[in-house]
Amino acid sequence: MRITVVGSINLDLVARAPRLPRAGETVTGAALARHPGGKGANQALAARRLGAGVCLIGRVGDDAMAGEATALLDAGGVDLSALEVDPAAPTGVALIAVDPGGENQIVVAAGANHFVTPEQLPARIEGPLIVQLELPVETVEAAVGRAADFVCVNLAPAAPVSDQLLRRADLIVVNETEAAFYGAALHQGGGRVVTTLGARGAVMHQRGAEIARAAPPKVTAVDATGAGDAFVGAVCVALLEGMEPEAALTFACAAGALAATRAGAQPSLPTRAEVEALLG
């Protein structure tokens, strides 16, 4: 299996604070860490650590942050030959505040991600494709339109997309907030729609009817950053390997739960052996 991911690449600046600030409030006493991130990069590495071959198409700046942002992808065996370096825009940055219970607040400065254009994409994308919405929507639409195989669309962060994209997707993944944003439009095609429910697990629908549901194993959450991306990578790998819907959701819930037990987006992504050990 060789998956193409078209998506964002960021450097995450993570402040672990005693609590999350309210609007207009300053919270002191935080500890700062730097981790590779970006939904595209996270999902690419998640799928790679779970056993898939992965190629990532994206863009970074010509700056020192680019090396940090791609270090774990490179070390993990993700194919970065389609990565482009932007001479004018900085590498994307996410500013993340995390509280002791693992809840977070995130602000993203897209940087070079904003300049991933349809011209950077191949004329035809062979094999499975995963996309998210941290790139320009027209680039995401173009990638889906050029895909020849299975397409997973993670509609995050929520933004208007075409009905054609929603109908083309074989798998749509959303959280509860995103599901509310799109409403019934999610179910207009024949593909599967997975809604993640946080600690309550995930549910899968097809043509509006529930076909599977799973709950995550009990874990102690440290940082939820990257847990959703671990889930996306895992559910795609599981379905592409032929797992039945309930088994695929169970596998993905375990991957997301494991990611929440460790700090940072990419450093927290579990291996196949770790997921299988958790599931027993």
Coordinates of C-alpha atoms in Angstrom, one line a residue:
M1 CA 0.0 0.0 0.0
R2 CA 1.3 3.4 -0.9
I3 CA -0.7 6.4 0.2
T4 CA -0.3 10.0 -1.1
V5 CA -1.0 12.7 1.4
V6 CA -1.5 16.3 0.1
G7 CA -1.4 18.5 3.2
S8 CA 0.1 21.0 5.6
I9 CA 3.5 20.9 7.3
N10 CA 4.0 23.0 10.4
L11 CA 6.3 23.5 13.3
D12 CA 4.3 23.4 16.5
L13 CA 5.2 25.7 19.4
V14 CA 3.5 24.1 22.4
A15 CA 3.0 25.9 25.7
R16 CA 1.9 23.5 28.5
A17 CA 0.1 25.8 30.9
P18 CA -1.7 25.4 34.3
R19 CA -4.9 26.1 32.5
L20 CA -6.1 27.5 29.2
P21 CA -6.6 31.3 29.1
R22 CA -10.0 33.0 28.7
A23 CA -10.4 35.7 26.1
G24 CA -8.1 38.6 26.9
E25 CA -6.4 36.8 29.7
T26 CA -2.7 36.0 30.2
V27 CA -1.8 32.8 31.9
T28 CA 1.8 32.4 33.2
G29 CA 3.9 29.5 34.4
A30 CA 3.9 27.6 31.0
A31 CA 6.7 25.3 29.7
L32 CA 7.5 25.6 26.0
A33 CA 8.3 22.8 23.6
R34 CA 8.8 22.6 19.8
H35 CA 7.4 19.6 17.8
P36 CA 6.9 18.9 14.1
G37 CA 3.2 19.1 13.2
G38 CA 0.6 20.1 10.6
K39 CA -2.4 17.9 9.8
G40 CA -1.0 16.6 6.5
A41 CA 2.4 15.8 8.0
N42 CA 0.8 14.2 11.1
Q43 CA -1.5 12.0 9.0
A44 CA 1.3 11.0 6.7
L45 CA 3.6 9.9 9.6
A46 CA 0.7 8.2 11.3
A47 CA 0.0 6.1 8.3
R48 CA 3.7 5.3 7.8
R49 CA 4.2 4.2 11.5
L50 CA 1.2 1.9 11.0
G51 CA 2.8 0.1 8.1
A52 CA 1.8 2.0 4.9
G53 CA 4.2 3.5 2.4
V54 CA 3.5 7.2 2.2
C55 CA 4.4 10.1 -0.1
L56 CA 3.7 13.6 1.2
I57 CA 3.1 16.6 -1.1
G58 CA 3.5 19.9 0.6
R59 CA 5.5 23.1 1.0
V60 CA 7.9 24.6 3.6
G61 CA 9.8 27.8 3.8
D62 CA 13.5 28.3 3.1
D63 CA 14.3 28.7 6.8
A64 CA 15.6 26.9 9.8
M65 CA 12.2 25.8 10.9
A66 CA 11.7 23.6 7.8
G67 CA 14.3 21.1 9.0
E68 CA 12.6 20.9 12.4
A69 CA 9.2 20.5 10.8
T70 CA 10.3 17.6 8.5
A71 CA 12.8 15.8 10.8
L72 CA 10.5 13.1 12.0
L73 CA 8.9 12.6 8.6
D74 CA 12.4 12.0 7.1
A75 CA 13.5 9.7 10.0
G76 CA 10.2 7.8 9.8
G77 CA 10.6 6.9 6.1
V78 CA 7.9 9.2 4.6
D79 CA 8.8 10.0 0.9
L80 CA 9.5 13.8 0.8
S81 CA 10.6 13.9 -2.9
A82 CA 7.5 15.9 -3.8
L83 CA 8.1 18.5 -1.0
E84 CA 8.8 22.0 -2.4
V85 CA 10.7 24.8 -0.7
D86 CA 9.2 28.3 -0.9
P87 CA 11.9 31.0 -1.2
A88 CA 9.5 33.8 0.0
A89 CA 7.1 32.3 2.6
P90 CA 8.1 31.0 6.0
T91 CA 7.4 27.4 7.2
G92 CA 3.9 27.1 8.7
V93 CA 3.7 27.5 12.5
A94 CA 1.0 26.4 15.0
L95 CA 0.8 28.1 18.4
I96 CA -0.7 25.6 20.8
A97 CA -1.7 26.0 24.5
V98 CA -2.3 22.7 26.4
D99 CA -3.7 22.3 29.9
P100 CA -2.9 19.5 32.4
G101 CA -5.9 17.5 31.2
G102 CA -4.7 17.5 27.6
E103 CA -7.2 20.0 26.2
N104 CA -5.8 22.5 23.8
Q105 CA -6.2 25.8 21.9
I106 CA -4.5 26.2 18.5
V107 CA -3.8 29.2 16.3
V108 CA -2.1 28.4 12.9
A109 CA 0.0 30.7 10.8
A110 CA -0.1 28.9 7.4
G111 CA 3.0 30.3 5.9
A112 CA 4.2 28.3 2.9
N113 CA 1.2 26.0 3.2
H114 CA -0.9 28.8 1.8
F115 CA 1.1 28.6 -1.4
V116 CA 0.6 24.9 -2.2
T117 CA -1.1 25.3 -5.6
P118 CA -2.7 22.8 -8.1
E119 CA 0.4 23.3 -10.2
Q120 CA 2.4 21.5 -7.6
L121 CA 0.3 18.4 -7.9
P122 CA 0.8 15.5 -10.4
A123 CA -1.7 15.3 -13.3
R124 CA -2.9 12.0 -11.9
I125 CA -2.6 10.7 -8.3
E126 CA -2.3 7.0 -8.3
G127 CA -3.2 4.9 -5.3
P128 CA -5.1 6.1 -2.1
L129 CA -5.2 9.8 -1.3
I130 CA -5.6 11.6 2.0
V131 CA -6.4 15.4 2.2
Q132 CA -7.4 17.9 4.9
L133 CA -8.3 21.6 4.7
E134 CA -5.2 23.3 6.0
L135 CA -4.2 24.0 2.4
P136 CA -6.1 26.3 -0.1
V137 CA -9.4 24.7 -0.8
E138 CA -8.8 24.9 -4.6
T139 CA -5.7 22.8 -4.2
V140 CA -7.6 20.2 -2.1
E141 CA -10.3 20.1 -4.7
A142 CA -7.8 19.7 -7.5
A143 CA -6.1 16.8 -5.7
V144 CA -9.4 15.0 -5.2
G145 CA -10.3 15.6 -8.8
R146 CA -7.0 14.0 -10.0
A147 CA -7.2 11.0 -7.7
A148 CA -7.6 7.6 -9.4
D149 CA -8.3 5.5 -6.3
F150 CA -9.6 5.7 -2.7
V151 CA -10.0 9.2 -1.4
C152 CA -10.2 10.2 2.3
V153 CA -11.2 13.8 3.1
N154 CA -10.6 15.0 6.6
L155 CA -12.8 18.1 6.7
A156 CA -10.7 19.9 9.2
P157 CA -10.7 22.8 9.9
A158 CA -14.2 23.2 8.7
A159 CA -14.6 25.4 5.5
P160 CA -17.0 25.5 2.6
V161 CA -16.2 22.9 -0.1
S162 CA -17.9 21.8 -3.3
D163 CA -20.7 19.2 -3.4
Q164 CA -18.5 17.4 -6.0
L165 CA -15.7 16.9 -3.4
L166 CA -18.2 15.5 -0.8
R167 CA -19.7 13.1 -3.4
R168 CA -16.2 11.9 -4.6
A169 CA -14.9 11.1 -1.2
D170 CA -14.8 7.4 -0.3
L171 CA -14.3 8.3 3.3
I172 CA -15.0 11.6 5.1
V173 CA -13.7 12.1 8.7
V174 CA -15.0 14.9 10.9
N175 CA -15.3 15.7 14.6
E176 CA -18.6 16.7 16.1
T177 CA -18.1 20.5 15.5
E178 CA -17.3 19.9 11.9
A179 CA -20.2 17.5 11.5
A180 CA -22.5 20.2 12.7
F181 CA -21.0 22.7 10.2
Y182 CA -21.6 20.5 7.2
G183 CA -24.9 18.9 8.3
A184 CA -26.7 16.6 5.9
A185 CA -24.4 17.5 3.1
L186 CA -21.9 15.0 4.5
H187 CA -24.2 12.1 3.5
Q188 CA -25.1 13.1 -0.1
G189 CA -22.6 10.7 -1.6
G190 CA -22.2 6.9 -1.3
G191 CA -19.0 7.0 0.7
R192 CA -18.5 6.3 4.4
V193 CA -18.6 9.2 7.0
V194 CA -16.8 8.8 10.3
T195 CA -17.5 11.2 13.1
T196 CA -15.1 11.2 16.0
L197 CA -16.6 11.7 19.4
G198 CA -13.6 12.4 21.6
A199 CA -13.5 10.1 24.7
R200 CA -16.8 8.5 23.5
G201 CA -15.1 7.0 20.4
A202 CA -16.3 7.2 16.8
V203 CA -19.3 6.3 14.7
M204 CA -19.5 5.4 11.0
H205 CA -22.4 6.2 8.6
Q206 CA -23.1 5.3 5.0
R207 CA -25.9 7.1 3.1
G208 CA -27.1 8.5 6.5
A209 CA -27.4 5.1 8.3
E210 CA -25.1 4.1 11.1
I211 CA -23.0 1.0 10.2
A212 CA -20.4 0.8 12.9
R213 CA -19.4 2.3 16.3
A214 CA -16.4 1.9 18.6
A215 CA -15.1 3.3 21.9
P216 CA -11.5 3.9 22.7
P217 CA -9.6 2.0 25.4
K218 CA -9.2 3.8 28.7
V219 CA -6.0 5.9 28.9
T220 CA -4.7 8.9 30.8
A221 CA -4.7 11.9 28.4
V222 CA -1.7 14.2 28.4
D223 CA -2.1 16.1 25.2
A224 CA -4.8 15.7 22.6
T225 CA -2.8 17.4 19.9
G226 CA -2.4 14.9 17.0
A227 CA -4.9 12.4 18.4
G228 CA -7.3 13.2 15.6
D229 CA -4.6 12.9 13.0
A230 CA -3.5 9.5 14.4
F231 CA -7.2 8.4 14.1
V232 CA -7.4 9.5 10.4
G233 CA -4.2 7.7 9.4
A234 CA -5.2 4.6 11.3
V235 CA -8.8 4.4 10.0
C236 CA -7.5 4.8 6.4
V237 CA -4.8 2.1 6.8
A238 CA -7.3 -0.3 8.4
L239 CA -10.0 0.1 5.8
L240 CA -7.4 -0.1 3.0
E241 CA -6.2 -3.4 4.5
G242 CA -9.7 -4.7 4.3
M243 CA -10.8 -4.5 8.0
E244 CA -14.5 -4.4 8.5
P245 CA -15.9 -1.1 9.6
E246 CA -16.2 -1.8 13.4
A247 CA -12.7 -3.3 13.5
A248 CA -11.3 -0.3 11.6
L249 CA -12.9 2.1 14.0
T250 CA -11.7 0.1 17.0
F251 CA -8.1 0.1 15.6
A252 CA -8.3 3.9 14.9
C253 CA -9.8 4.7 18.3
A254 CA -6.8 2.9 19.9
A255 CA -4.3 4.8 17.8
G256 CA -6.0 8.1 18.7
A257 CA -6.1 7.2 22.4
L258 CA -2.4 6.3 22.4
A259 CA -1.5 9.6 20.8
A260 CA -3.3 11.5 23.5
T261 CA -1.1 9.8 26.2
R262 CA 2.1 11.6 25.0
A263 CA 3.1 15.2 24.4
G264 CA 3.4 16.7 20.9
A265 CA 1.7 15.8 17.6
Q266 CA 4.2 13.7 15.7
P267 CA 6.2 12.5 18.7
S268 CA 3.0 11.0 20.1
L269 CA 1.9 9.0 17.0
P270 CA 1.9 5.3 17.8
T271 CA 3.5 2.4 15.9
R272 CA 1.6 -0.6 14.7
A273 CA 3.0 -2.8 17.4
E274 CA 1.8 -0.3 20.1
V275 CA -1.7 -0.2 18.8
E276 CA -2.0 -4.0 18.5
A277 CA -0.5 -4.3 22.1
L278 CA -3.1 -1.9 23.5
L279 CA -5.9 -3.9 21.8
G280 CA -4.5 -7.1 23.2

